[in-house]
Short mmCIF file of C-alpha atoms in Angstrom, two decimals:
data_model
loop_
_atom_site.label_atom_id
_atom_site.label_comp_id
_atom_site.label_asym_id
_atom_site.label_seq_id
_atom_site.Cartn_x
_atom_site.Cartn_y
_atom_site.Cartn_z
CA MET A 201 35.11 109.43 -77.88
CA ALA A 202 33.67 105.92 -78.34
CA THR A 203 30.17 105.28 -77.02
CA GLU A 204 30.15 103.25 -73.84
CA TYR A 205 27.39 100.93 -72.62
CA PHE A 206 26.54 100.01 -69.06
CA LEU A 207 26.83 96.44 -67.85
CA ARG A 208 27.86 94.68 -64.64
CA MET A 209 30.81 92.98 -63.06
CA GLY A 210 30.26 89.45 -61.72
CA ASP A 211 29.72 90.98 -58.26
CA GLY A 212 27.00 93.28 -59.58
CA GLN A 213 28.91 96.56 -59.75
CA LYS A 214 27.89 98.83 -62.65
CA ILE A 215 30.64 99.42 -65.25
CA PHE A 216 30.86 101.03 -68.69
CA MET A 217 32.54 99.50 -71.74
CA THR A 218 32.73 100.05 -75.50
CA LYS A 219 30.91 97.69 -77.84
CA GLU A 220 34.25 96.30 -79.03
CA ASP A 221 35.39 95.51 -75.50
CA ILE A 222 32.06 93.87 -74.60
CA ARG A 223 32.24 91.73 -77.76
CA ALA A 224 35.80 90.72 -76.86
CA ASP A 225 34.68 89.64 -73.37
CA ILE A 226 31.77 87.58 -74.76
CA GLU A 227 34.21 85.85 -77.09
CA ALA A 228 36.76 85.23 -74.31
CA GLY A 229 34.10 83.79 -71.95
CA SER A 230 32.76 81.51 -74.66
CA ALA A 231 36.28 80.40 -75.60
CA ASP A 232 37.03 79.55 -71.96
CA ALA A 233 33.98 77.25 -71.76
CA ALA A 234 34.76 75.73 -75.16
CA ASP A 235 38.34 75.02 -74.10
CA LEU A 236 37.43 73.50 -70.72
CA GLY A 237 34.46 71.44 -71.88
CA GLU A 238 35.83 70.60 -75.34
CA ILE A 239 32.57 71.91 -76.80
CA PRO A 240 31.79 74.37 -79.62
CA ALA A 241 32.17 78.08 -78.85
CA MET A 242 29.30 80.39 -79.78
CA SER A 243 29.04 81.26 -83.47
CA GLU A 244 29.68 84.81 -84.74
CA ASN A 245 25.91 85.34 -85.12
CA GLU A 246 25.24 84.13 -81.59
CA MET A 247 27.90 86.45 -80.16
CA ASP A 248 26.43 89.36 -82.13
CA HIS A 249 22.99 88.49 -80.74
CA MET A 250 24.37 88.45 -77.19
CA LEU A 251 26.07 91.80 -77.83
CA ASP A 252 22.72 93.26 -78.96
CA ILE A 253 21.04 91.94 -75.80
CA ILE A 254 23.72 93.34 -73.47
CA THR A 255 23.84 96.75 -75.17
CA SER A 256 20.06 97.06 -75.45
CA PRO A 257 19.17 100.58 -74.25
CA GLY A 258 16.27 99.62 -71.98
CA ARG A 259 16.74 98.84 -68.32
CA ILE A 260 14.73 95.61 -68.74
CA VAL A 261 14.73 93.28 -71.74
CA GLY A 262 12.61 90.20 -72.51
CA VAL A 263 12.31 87.30 -74.93
CA GLU A 264 10.43 87.66 -78.19
CA PRO A 265 6.70 86.90 -77.68
CA GLY A 266 6.11 83.20 -78.23
CA LEU A 267 9.53 82.16 -76.91
CA GLU A 268 8.55 82.19 -73.22
CA VAL A 269 9.53 79.17 -71.08
CA PRO A 270 8.39 77.82 -67.70
CA VAL A 271 10.29 79.12 -64.68
CA THR A 272 10.73 76.46 -61.98
CA HIS A 273 11.55 77.54 -58.43
CA ASP A 274 14.03 76.46 -55.82
CA ILE A 275 14.22 77.40 -52.10
CA GLY A 276 10.42 77.40 -51.84
CA ALA A 277 8.60 79.90 -49.64
CA ILE A 278 11.79 80.49 -47.60
CA ARG A 279 12.27 83.37 -50.04
CA ILE A 280 9.35 85.05 -48.24
CA ASP A 281 9.79 84.16 -44.57
CA GLY A 282 13.47 83.19 -44.43
CA ASP A 283 16.44 85.15 -43.23
CA GLN A 284 19.29 86.67 -45.23
CA GLY A 285 21.16 83.34 -45.23
CA ASN A 286 18.56 82.01 -47.66
CA SER A 287 18.10 85.39 -49.36
CA GLY A 288 14.77 85.56 -47.54
CA VAL A 289 13.01 88.87 -46.91
CA GLY A 290 11.73 88.04 -43.43
CA ILE A 291 8.01 88.46 -43.94
CA PRO A 292 6.22 86.40 -41.29
CA ALA A 293 4.07 84.02 -43.33
CA SER A 294 3.36 80.31 -43.37
CA ARG A 295 4.89 78.25 -46.14
CA LEU A 296 1.40 77.72 -47.58
CA VAL A 297 0.87 81.48 -47.75
CA GLY A 298 4.34 81.95 -49.27
CA SER A 299 3.62 79.30 -51.88
CA MET A 300 0.22 80.79 -52.76
CA VAL A 301 1.83 84.23 -53.06
CA HIS A 302 4.23 82.75 -55.63
CA GLU A 303 1.32 81.12 -57.49
CA ARG A 304 -1.21 83.97 -57.39
CA ALA A 305 0.89 87.12 -57.09
CA PHE A 306 4.21 86.39 -58.78
CA GLY A 307 2.99 84.24 -61.68
CA ALA A 308 5.28 81.29 -60.86
CA ASP A 309 4.95 78.30 -63.21
CA THR A 310 5.89 75.78 -60.47
CA MET A 311 6.56 75.97 -56.75
CA GLU A 312 8.19 73.85 -54.11
CA LEU A 313 8.07 73.27 -50.38
CA GLY A 314 11.39 73.49 -48.57
CA HIS A 315 12.59 73.07 -44.99
CA ILE A 316 14.22 76.15 -43.41
CA ASP A 317 17.64 74.41 -43.44
CA TYR A 318 16.97 73.35 -47.05
CA SER A 319 19.03 70.13 -46.82
CA TYR A 320 17.59 66.60 -46.82
CA LYS A 321 19.33 65.33 -43.69
CA PRO A 322 17.67 67.75 -41.18
CA VAL A 323 14.25 66.95 -42.64
CA LYS A 324 14.29 63.46 -41.12
CA PRO A 325 13.37 64.48 -37.52
CA VAL A 326 10.53 66.73 -38.75
CA ILE A 327 9.20 64.56 -41.57
CA SER A 328 5.65 64.42 -40.18
CA HIS A 329 5.52 68.20 -40.07
CA GLU A 330 6.78 68.38 -43.65
CA CYS A 331 4.16 65.84 -44.74
CA GLN A 332 1.40 67.80 -43.03
CA THR A 333 2.49 71.05 -44.70
CA MET A 334 2.75 69.33 -48.09
CA GLU A 335 -0.81 67.98 -47.71
CA VAL A 336 -2.19 71.44 -46.95
CA CYS A 337 -0.23 72.95 -49.86
CA GLN A 338 -1.47 70.31 -52.29
CA GLN A 339 -5.07 70.94 -51.18
CA ASN A 340 -4.76 74.64 -51.99
CA MET A 341 -2.23 74.97 -54.81
CA ILE A 342 -2.86 74.45 -58.53
CA ILE A 343 0.60 74.80 -60.12
CA PRO A 344 2.99 71.80 -59.83
CA MET A 345 4.26 71.65 -56.23
CA LEU A 346 7.49 69.75 -55.53
CA TYR A 347 9.50 69.14 -52.38
CA GLY A 348 12.97 70.69 -52.64
CA ALA A 349 16.22 70.39 -50.72
CA MET A 350 19.98 70.05 -51.16
CA PRO A 351 21.68 66.61 -51.01
CA ASN A 352 24.43 68.51 -49.09
CA MET A 353 26.70 65.56 -48.30
CA GLY A 354 28.87 67.85 -46.20
CA LEU A 355 26.39 67.34 -43.35
CA TYR A 356 27.35 63.66 -43.15
CA TYR A 357 30.97 64.40 -42.19
CA THR A 358 32.47 65.39 -38.85
CA PRO A 359 31.80 67.65 -37.00
CA ASP A 360 28.20 67.67 -38.36
CA GLY A 361 27.77 63.99 -39.14
CA PRO A 362 28.91 60.47 -38.32
CA PHE A 363 31.65 59.99 -40.95
CA GLU A 364 35.20 61.24 -40.67
CA ASN A 365 35.79 64.35 -42.72
CA PRO A 366 37.43 63.31 -46.02
CA GLY A 367 39.24 66.66 -46.18
CA ASP A 368 40.94 65.95 -42.85
CA LEU A 369 41.79 62.40 -43.94
CA MET A 370 43.30 63.59 -47.20
CA LYS A 371 45.44 66.12 -45.37
CA ALA A 372 46.86 63.14 -43.43
CA PHE A 373 47.44 61.28 -46.75
CA LYS A 374 44.76 58.71 -45.78
CA ILE A 375 43.35 58.62 -49.30
CA SER A 376 41.59 55.25 -49.25
CA GLU A 377 40.07 56.08 -45.84
CA ALA A 378 38.79 59.36 -47.28
CA GLN A 379 37.25 57.50 -50.23
CA ASP A 380 35.59 55.02 -47.84
CA SER A 381 34.16 57.89 -45.81
CA ILE A 382 32.71 59.53 -48.94
CA PHE A 383 31.19 56.24 -50.10
CA HIS A 384 29.58 55.51 -46.71
CA ALA A 385 28.22 59.05 -46.49
CA ALA A 386 26.76 58.66 -49.98
CA GLU A 387 25.05 55.39 -48.98
CA HIS A 388 23.42 57.19 -46.03
CA GLY A 389 22.45 60.10 -48.29
CA ILE A 390 20.72 57.76 -50.75
CA ARG A 391 18.83 56.11 -47.90
CA ASP A 392 17.76 59.45 -46.37
CA MET A 393 16.69 61.17 -49.60
CA THR A 394 14.72 58.13 -50.73
CA TRP A 395 13.01 57.73 -47.33
CA ILE A 396 12.04 61.41 -47.12
CA MET A 397 10.49 61.39 -50.59
CA GLN A 398 8.69 58.09 -49.94
CA LYS A 399 6.90 59.82 -47.07
CA LEU A 400 6.10 62.95 -49.10
CA GLN A 401 4.86 61.04 -52.14
CA HIS A 402 2.43 59.17 -49.90
CA VAL A 403 0.77 62.47 -48.93
CA GLY A 404 0.40 63.72 -52.50
CA SER A 405 3.58 65.58 -53.40
CA ASP A 406 3.98 66.14 -57.14
CA GLY A 407 7.67 65.28 -56.88
CA VAL A 408 11.11 66.38 -55.86
CA ASN A 409 13.79 68.92 -56.67
CA PHE A 410 17.39 67.86 -55.99
CA ASP A 411 18.99 71.29 -55.65
CA THR A 412 22.78 71.88 -55.93
CA ILE A 413 23.79 68.32 -56.78
CA GLY A 414 27.55 67.84 -56.54
CA ALA A 415 28.13 70.66 -54.03
CA ALA A 416 30.23 68.22 -51.97
CA GLY A 417 31.82 66.63 -55.02
CA ASP A 418 31.31 63.35 -56.85
CA GLY A 419 29.99 61.55 -53.73
CA ASP A 420 27.14 64.08 -53.65
CA MET A 421 26.31 63.34 -57.29
CA TYR A 422 26.64 59.58 -56.79
CA ALA A 423 24.12 59.74 -53.94
CA SER A 424 21.72 61.95 -55.88
CA LEU A 425 21.73 59.82 -59.03
CA ASN A 426 21.13 56.64 -57.05
CA ALA A 427 18.33 58.28 -55.04
CA ILE A 428 16.73 59.47 -58.30
CA GLU A 429 16.97 55.95 -59.71
CA ALA A 430 15.37 54.42 -56.60
CA LEU A 431 12.53 56.97 -56.55
CA ARG A 432 11.78 56.54 -60.26
CA LYS A 433 11.60 52.77 -59.74
CA GLU A 434 9.22 53.05 -56.79
CA PHE A 435 7.12 55.98 -58.09
CA PRO A 436 6.94 55.85 -61.91
CA GLY A 437 4.91 59.09 -62.07
CA ILE A 438 6.99 61.22 -59.69
CA TYR A 439 8.18 64.61 -61.05
CA ILE A 440 11.98 64.83 -60.60
CA GLU A 441 14.09 67.94 -61.19
CA ALA A 442 17.88 67.60 -60.80
CA GLY A 443 19.83 70.85 -60.58
CA MET A 444 23.59 71.04 -60.27
CA ALA A 445 25.83 73.09 -57.95
CA GLY A 446 28.54 73.97 -60.46
CA GLU A 447 29.65 73.40 -64.03
CA LEU A 448 32.24 70.79 -63.00
CA VAL A 449 31.75 67.75 -60.75
CA LEU A 450 34.67 67.90 -58.32
CA GLY A 451 36.51 64.61 -57.83
CA MET A 452 36.62 64.47 -54.05
CA HIS A 453 36.54 60.66 -54.29
CA GLY A 454 37.76 60.45 -57.85
CA GLU A 455 36.66 56.95 -58.74
CA LEU A 456 32.89 56.86 -58.13
CA GLU A 457 30.89 55.84 -61.18
CA TYR A 458 27.29 55.85 -62.33
CA ASP A 459 26.25 53.58 -65.19
CA GLY A 460 29.92 52.93 -65.96
CA THR A 461 30.84 56.62 -66.15
CA VAL A 462 33.33 58.19 -63.74
CA LEU A 463 31.54 61.18 -62.16
CA ALA A 464 34.60 63.28 -61.32
CA GLY A 465 35.33 65.92 -63.94
CA LEU A 466 32.00 65.84 -65.77
CA TRP A 467 30.86 69.04 -67.52
CA PRO A 468 27.18 69.99 -68.02
CA HIS A 469 26.84 68.31 -71.45
CA GLN A 470 28.20 65.09 -69.90
CA GLN A 471 26.06 65.37 -66.74
CA ALA A 472 22.74 65.71 -68.62
CA PRO A 473 22.59 62.19 -70.16
CA LEU A 474 23.46 60.58 -66.79
CA VAL A 475 20.78 62.55 -64.97
CA ALA A 476 18.26 61.46 -67.62
CA LYS A 477 19.44 57.85 -67.39
CA ALA A 478 18.88 57.91 -63.61
CA GLY A 479 15.25 58.91 -64.22
CA ALA A 480 14.95 62.69 -63.78
CA ASN A 481 12.41 64.64 -65.85
CA ILE A 482 14.26 67.97 -65.88
CA PHE A 483 17.98 68.74 -65.70
CA GLY A 484 19.32 72.02 -64.31
CA PRO A 485 22.74 72.84 -65.81
CA VAL A 486 24.88 75.33 -63.91
CA CYS A 487 27.77 77.63 -64.69
CA ASN A 488 29.16 79.60 -61.75
CA THR A 489 29.78 83.34 -62.00
CA ASN A 490 33.31 84.70 -61.71
CA THR A 491 32.95 87.91 -59.66
CA SER A 492 36.19 89.35 -61.05
CA ARG A 493 34.96 89.17 -64.65
CA THR A 494 32.30 91.19 -66.48
CA SER A 495 28.73 90.00 -67.05
CA ALA A 496 29.61 89.78 -70.77
CA TRP A 497 32.42 87.28 -70.05
CA ASN A 498 30.27 85.34 -67.57
CA LEU A 499 27.24 85.22 -69.88
CA GLY A 500 29.37 84.15 -72.85
CA ARG A 501 30.84 81.33 -70.78
CA SER A 502 27.55 80.30 -69.22
CA VAL A 503 25.54 80.24 -72.45
CA THR A 504 28.26 78.18 -74.15
CA PHE A 505 28.22 75.50 -71.43
CA THR A 506 24.41 75.49 -71.24
CA LYS A 507 23.88 75.33 -75.01
CA ALA A 508 26.06 72.20 -75.17
CA ALA A 509 24.05 70.63 -72.32
CA VAL A 510 20.73 71.46 -74.00
CA GLU A 511 21.94 69.80 -77.20
CA ALA A 512 23.25 66.68 -75.42
CA SER A 513 20.28 66.25 -73.08
CA PRO A 514 17.44 63.82 -73.80
CA ILE A 515 15.25 65.63 -71.22
CA PRO A 516 14.24 69.30 -70.79
CA CYS A 517 16.93 71.63 -69.41
CA HIS A 518 15.96 74.40 -66.99
CA ALA A 519 19.12 76.48 -66.61
CA ASP A 520 19.97 77.36 -63.01
CA MET A 521 19.91 81.16 -62.94
CA GLY A 522 19.94 82.20 -59.32
CA MET A 523 22.42 84.47 -57.58
CA GLY A 524 25.91 83.72 -58.87
CA VAL A 525 25.03 81.21 -61.59
CA GLY A 526 23.99 81.31 -65.24
CA GLY A 527 25.57 84.68 -65.91
CA ILE A 528 23.72 86.31 -62.98
CA PRO A 529 25.87 88.52 -60.71
CA MET A 530 26.88 87.05 -57.36
CA LEU A 531 24.88 89.07 -54.85
CA GLU A 532 21.59 88.66 -53.03
CA THR A 533 19.83 91.41 -54.94
CA PRO A 534 21.06 90.88 -58.50
CA PRO A 535 20.32 93.96 -60.64
CA ILE A 536 17.21 93.56 -62.79
CA ASP A 537 19.07 94.76 -65.91
CA ALA A 538 21.59 91.93 -65.59
CA VAL A 539 18.99 89.27 -64.70
CA THR A 540 16.69 90.03 -67.63
CA ARG A 541 19.60 90.14 -70.09
CA ALA A 542 20.91 86.78 -68.89
CA SER A 543 17.38 85.36 -68.97
CA LYS A 544 16.80 86.44 -72.58
CA ALA A 545 20.22 85.22 -73.73
CA MET A 546 19.75 81.82 -72.11
CA VAL A 547 16.39 81.30 -73.86
CA GLU A 548 17.21 82.79 -77.26
CA ILE A 549 20.83 81.60 -77.65
CA ALA A 550 21.29 78.55 -75.41
CA GLY A 551 17.76 77.33 -76.26
CA VAL A 552 16.84 76.24 -72.75
CA ASP A 553 13.48 74.55 -72.09
CA GLY A 554 12.98 76.56 -68.93
CA ILE A 555 14.70 78.48 -66.15
CA MET B 42 13.23 88.27 -54.10
CA GLY B 43 13.34 90.43 -57.24
CA MET B 44 15.35 87.85 -59.14
CA PRO B 45 12.65 85.20 -59.75
CA ILE B 46 10.12 87.90 -60.58
CA SER B 47 12.60 89.40 -63.08
CA HIS B 48 12.97 85.98 -64.76
CA ILE B 49 9.19 85.52 -64.86
CA MET B 50 8.72 88.94 -66.46
CA ALA B 51 11.63 88.56 -68.92
CA SER B 52 11.07 85.02 -70.14
CA GLY B 53 8.51 83.15 -68.02
CA MET B 54 5.09 81.87 -69.00
CA THR B 55 3.57 83.59 -65.93
CA GLY B 56 1.97 80.49 -64.44
CA MET B 57 -1.79 80.66 -63.96
CA ARG B 58 -1.97 84.15 -65.47
CA ALA B 59 -1.64 82.23 -68.75
CA ALA B 60 -0.76 78.53 -69.29
CA GLY B 61 2.70 78.25 -67.71
CA ASP B 62 1.62 75.72 -65.09
CA LEU B 63 0.15 73.44 -67.77
CA VAL B 64 3.28 73.50 -69.95
CA ALA B 65 5.51 72.93 -66.90
CA ARG B 66 3.30 70.02 -65.83
CA MET B 67 3.79 68.29 -69.19
CA GLN B 68 7.55 68.86 -69.01
CA PHE B 69 7.53 67.08 -65.66
CA ASP B 70 4.91 64.45 -66.40
CA LYS B 71 6.25 63.29 -69.77
CA SER B 72 9.76 64.85 -69.87
CA MET B 73 8.64 66.89 -72.90
CA ARG B 74 11.02 69.46 -74.37
CA ILE B 75 9.63 72.99 -74.55
CA GLY B 76 8.36 72.79 -78.15
CA GLU B 77 6.65 69.45 -77.63
CA ALA B 78 5.07 70.55 -74.34
CA LYS B 79 3.72 73.75 -75.88
CA ASP B 80 2.36 71.87 -78.93
CA PHE B 81 0.65 69.35 -76.64
CA VAL B 82 -1.02 71.93 -74.38
CA ALA B 83 -1.96 74.24 -77.26
CA LYS B 84 -3.68 71.35 -79.03
CA LYS B 85 -5.61 70.39 -75.89
CA LEU B 86 -6.74 73.99 -75.43
CA GLY B 87 -7.40 74.62 -79.13
CA VAL B 88 -5.14 77.68 -79.26
CA SER B 89 -1.83 78.64 -80.90
CA ASN B 90 1.50 78.20 -79.10
CA ALA B 91 1.83 81.99 -78.76
CA ASP B 92 -1.56 82.13 -77.02
CA LEU B 93 -0.18 80.01 -74.15
CA SER B 94 1.61 83.08 -72.79
CA ASP B 95 -1.20 85.51 -73.59
CA GLU B 96 -3.11 86.48 -70.47
CA PHE B 97 -6.01 87.91 -72.51
CA VAL B 98 -6.61 84.61 -74.32
CA MET B 99 -5.92 82.32 -71.40
CA ARG B 100 -8.01 84.14 -68.81
CA GLU B 101 -11.30 83.27 -70.51
CA ILE B 102 -10.21 79.73 -71.38
CA ARG B 103 -9.12 78.97 -67.81
CA GLU B 104 -12.43 80.19 -66.42
CA GLU B 105 -14.42 78.28 -69.05
CA LEU B 106 -12.55 75.00 -68.40
CA ASP B 107 -12.53 75.65 -64.62
CA ILE B 108 -8.83 74.80 -64.30
CA GLY B 109 -8.00 77.62 -61.88
CA VAL B 110 -7.85 81.34 -62.50
CA ILE B 111 -5.34 83.79 -61.09
CA THR B 112 -7.87 86.05 -59.37
CA SER B 113 -10.23 84.87 -56.68
CA VAL B 114 -13.49 84.19 -58.50
CA PRO B 115 -16.21 82.91 -56.15
CA GLY B 116 -17.43 79.47 -57.20
CA CYS B 117 -14.50 78.68 -59.52
CA ALA B 118 -12.59 75.45 -58.88
CA LYS B 119 -9.62 75.90 -56.58
CA GLY B 120 -6.85 73.63 -55.28
CA ILE B 121 -7.44 69.92 -55.86
CA ALA B 122 -10.78 70.59 -57.62
CA ALA B 123 -8.99 72.65 -60.28
CA LYS B 124 -6.24 70.00 -60.56
CA MET B 125 -8.87 67.31 -61.17
CA ASN B 126 -10.09 69.35 -64.13
CA ILE B 127 -6.46 69.72 -65.31
CA GLU B 128 -6.10 65.93 -65.14
CA LYS B 129 -9.07 65.54 -67.48
CA LEU B 130 -7.86 68.26 -69.84
CA LEU B 131 -4.30 66.95 -70.18
CA GLY B 132 -5.09 63.22 -69.80
CA ILE B 133 -2.70 62.74 -66.88
CA ASP B 134 -2.87 61.54 -63.28
CA ILE B 135 -1.86 63.99 -60.53
CA ASN B 136 -0.62 62.39 -57.32
CA CYS B 137 -2.63 64.47 -54.82
CA CYS B 138 -5.82 63.91 -56.85
CA ASP B 139 -5.20 60.15 -56.68
CA LYS B 140 -4.81 60.45 -52.90
CA PHE B 141 -8.02 62.50 -52.68
CA ARG B 142 -9.92 59.82 -54.60
CA GLU B 143 -8.45 57.10 -52.39
CA ILE B 144 -9.62 58.93 -49.27
CA THR B 145 -13.09 59.82 -50.54
CA GLY B 146 -13.65 56.36 -52.02
#
């Protein structure tokens, strides 16, 4: 009987497979990314290396000493005091305490402050409170401390916002009206994100993390890139991290451009140069996890997309490796065996500058 | 909760336990790729790149330079005071330190 090795499905369930089957899944995942993105698949040596990582006998694996990279954080201290919706563990603590716990107890390389809703739009009514908390955090923290939130353009459409929902308009075949709605929402998003960060920079924030760019499609990315550009112009020294929501920018509008490039349909290696051009310091490429596939298939696909982005990017790439992205299983408590294997593969094969 | 800690243990630079915050700061401040950022910080500290993730090496250096240590050592620089020493070490300006200087004149 052939030896079988344990690994995970994309939803986190433990499964057992032979080395040959795992290798075949790595190859198939890599080929899928290569086909979609028109980028090189992993080499034979790289696939063998990934196979060694996945079939490593230990429960936890790690990078070779000397290859460590900074780990930047999203969601902020909501991880400590938040509810399940933000994967929080519900420990009553201030955001300052949560941030200092990350710095002093967890060994985080950077930290960020985030509003409980974690979107930019709801920060506007409580901006003074956010500024006050940022000031107190900056007085006590030593590691780089950003402000983080999601552009989340969905909040600008009915029933949550002032602009007619482009999905409803499209269903009624009102395509140009839907495009207008997306464009107007994006203009408001640019204004809001820029205004919020102007306030936070004036009280000493190190910078900003745009988390899950493109979640509402190309309008979301259009708004984020223009907000990044405006902030870089006004604050030359601001730290800007720009992390994506998925590997593909969905063309909800279809014709929005940045710097002469149509945003719809961009893959990570095409997103990276635009993000750098807008003025970000760090790009966060994403590849979503398919829960019906194995972690070998997902990791093969994710590393292939990320490696191409790392090679095309003029700025550092910190791969997004939270729940359900970057080869990590899609559940709130991703198994440590799967996380550490994905982490090692992303550093040693994709060559990321951070996570 | 376990996920970020797993990343930190598997491939992270462990922040102030070693020199992860300093390397991350150079990636943000100057958009340095990982190799360049490590070379820059290692040169400033007078250590090898591998030492940047070595808690044994970095503990003494951090205390000596007063740039913040992971444990609570009475009298050591904390918060903005530590960041002002990091500014001098790395030759950069940190926004909150600028604001502090503005306020204190």
